[in-house]
XYZ file of C-alpha atoms in Angstrom:
167
model
C 0.000 0.000 0.000
C 1.369 3.456 -0.921
C 1.601 6.328 1.567
C -1.322 8.046 -0.203
C -3.463 4.914 0.168
C -2.472 4.530 3.822
C -3.305 8.179 4.562
C -6.595 7.860 2.708
C -7.617 4.705 4.574
C -6.835 6.315 7.951
C -8.214 9.827 7.471
C -10.709 9.857 4.570
C -14.377 9.122 3.951
C -15.457 9.866 7.504
C -16.004 12.881 9.698
C -13.052 13.569 11.995
C -13.006 15.802 15.054
C -9.541 17.338 15.425
C -7.815 19.613 17.912
C -4.984 21.947 16.943
C -2.755 24.232 18.980
C -1.669 27.766 18.220
C 1.755 28.157 19.806
C 2.995 31.651 19.067
C 6.374 32.844 20.395
C 9.031 35.411 19.485
C 10.312 32.761 17.039
C 6.966 32.653 15.220
C 4.080 30.216 14.918
C 4.786 26.524 15.473
C 3.932 24.677 12.263
C 4.021 21.077 11.070
C 4.757 20.139 7.454
C 2.999 17.009 6.198
C 4.034 15.320 2.934
C 2.763 13.768 0.836
C -0.528 15.327 1.849
C -3.006 17.787 0.392
C -3.669 18.877 -3.176
C -0.181 20.381 -3.579
C 1.654 17.359 -2.153
C 2.454 18.995 1.180
C 0.536 20.907 3.813
C 1.680 23.275 6.574
C -0.634 23.288 9.603
C -0.401 24.038 13.323
C 0.227 20.785 15.266
C -2.762 18.683 16.240
C -4.778 15.650 15.377
C -7.852 13.539 15.925
C -9.657 13.162 19.216
C -10.262 9.703 20.625
C -13.437 8.404 22.234
C -13.770 9.415 25.939
C -10.928 11.950 25.618
C -11.463 15.639 26.356
C -10.309 18.232 23.844
C -7.604 19.352 26.284
C -6.358 15.768 26.777
C -6.309 15.204 23.019
C -4.338 18.401 22.405
C -1.769 17.512 25.068
C -1.388 13.997 23.576
C -1.209 15.200 19.961
C 1.420 17.838 20.764
C 3.549 15.258 22.550
C 3.219 12.815 19.608
C 3.985 15.377 16.897
C 6.399 17.805 18.557
C 7.773 16.089 21.708
C 6.575 19.149 23.671
C 4.471 19.186 26.832
C 1.829 21.894 26.516
C -0.780 23.673 28.574
C -3.838 24.412 26.404
C -5.520 27.791 26.780
C -8.687 29.329 25.371
C -10.579 28.115 22.322
C -9.705 30.540 19.527
C -11.835 29.313 16.643
C -13.493 26.361 14.948
C -12.735 25.429 11.364
C -14.434 22.976 9.051
C -12.404 21.363 6.278
C -14.392 19.834 3.450
C -12.024 18.727 0.729
C -13.523 15.345 -0.077
C -12.641 12.671 0.759
C -11.322 14.657 3.781
C -13.979 16.110 6.092
C -12.931 17.439 9.497
C -14.162 19.794 12.182
C -11.199 21.354 13.950
C -10.999 23.092 17.313
C -8.058 25.520 17.498
C -6.786 26.361 20.980
C -4.193 28.841 22.117
C -1.209 27.201 23.834
C -0.486 29.039 27.102
C 2.768 27.314 28.055
C 5.135 24.647 26.819
C 8.252 22.769 27.852
C 10.559 20.147 26.411
C 12.838 19.830 23.415
C 11.174 20.405 20.047
C 11.482 17.521 17.603
C 9.658 15.806 14.754
C 7.360 13.157 16.180
C 5.264 10.454 14.597
C 1.658 9.675 13.832
C 0.808 6.413 15.640
C -1.979 5.723 13.125
C 0.634 5.296 10.387
C 3.414 2.733 10.110
C 7.024 3.916 10.377
C 7.557 3.729 6.599
C 4.356 5.719 5.854
C 4.869 8.734 8.138
C 3.745 12.054 6.625
C 4.995 14.394 9.360
C 8.229 15.765 7.892
C 9.078 18.947 9.771
C 8.178 20.857 12.944
C 9.420 24.428 13.154
C 8.556 27.946 14.196
C 7.780 30.140 11.185
C 7.676 33.933 11.149
C 4.899 35.856 9.420
C 7.241 36.596 6.514
C 8.198 32.908 6.171
C 4.529 31.841 6.151
C 3.758 34.523 3.562
C 6.348 32.933 1.247
C 4.615 29.524 1.286
C 2.187 29.064 -1.626
C -1.438 29.290 -0.463
C -2.245 25.779 -1.678
C 0.406 24.431 0.735
C -1.123 26.174 3.778
C -4.091 25.062 5.861
C -7.253 26.917 4.829
C -7.307 28.934 8.075
C -4.568 31.154 6.678
C -6.893 32.709 4.112
C -8.653 34.433 7.061
C -5.526 35.871 8.648
C -4.611 38.828 6.458
C -3.758 42.379 7.471
C -4.565 45.531 5.481
C -1.696 44.760 3.088
C -3.047 41.298 2.344
C -0.262 39.528 4.221
C -0.804 36.882 6.885
C -0.850 38.495 10.310
C -0.458 36.780 13.680
C -2.522 39.591 15.265
C -5.501 38.508 13.181
C -4.940 34.904 14.296
C -5.428 35.783 17.952
C -8.473 37.966 17.210
C -10.444 34.971 15.867
C -11.661 34.209 19.397
C -14.866 32.185 19.188
C -15.204 32.366 15.391
C -16.364 29.656 13.025
C -14.512 29.577 9.726
C -14.769 27.176 6.829
């Protein structure tokens, strides 16, 4: 089975509830690069993943951050909800602010995928200018809502999305 087929069988043709964390520091926004994934072959997205049955959103976010980034985090307020409908992918995502973190940043793994089919390729902090250089089709759809008056992605607009629903 190819990586695309493995990803499809694990994440497609069903509704997924995901949690994602917005970790913003002086270094920038923490982002994860997944490949091969998405229409352009790679996708940059804040770290996160699917919730499990009988797991709170906070527990899921703590677990997903540890799996993907090796960081221990303290989730904060719910910033916004996003719905992704790019069939066969359909997900509702809860984006939380990360209030605190500790540990050594590193590229983790997705336990739903075998070691030879991992799609998580990079975990790094990206500045606004670095994110603005990534082609739109390689960024999660939330970034189309985060522009300043000059049309560039703005972290200020990210934190002002408190309680919003975007799709």
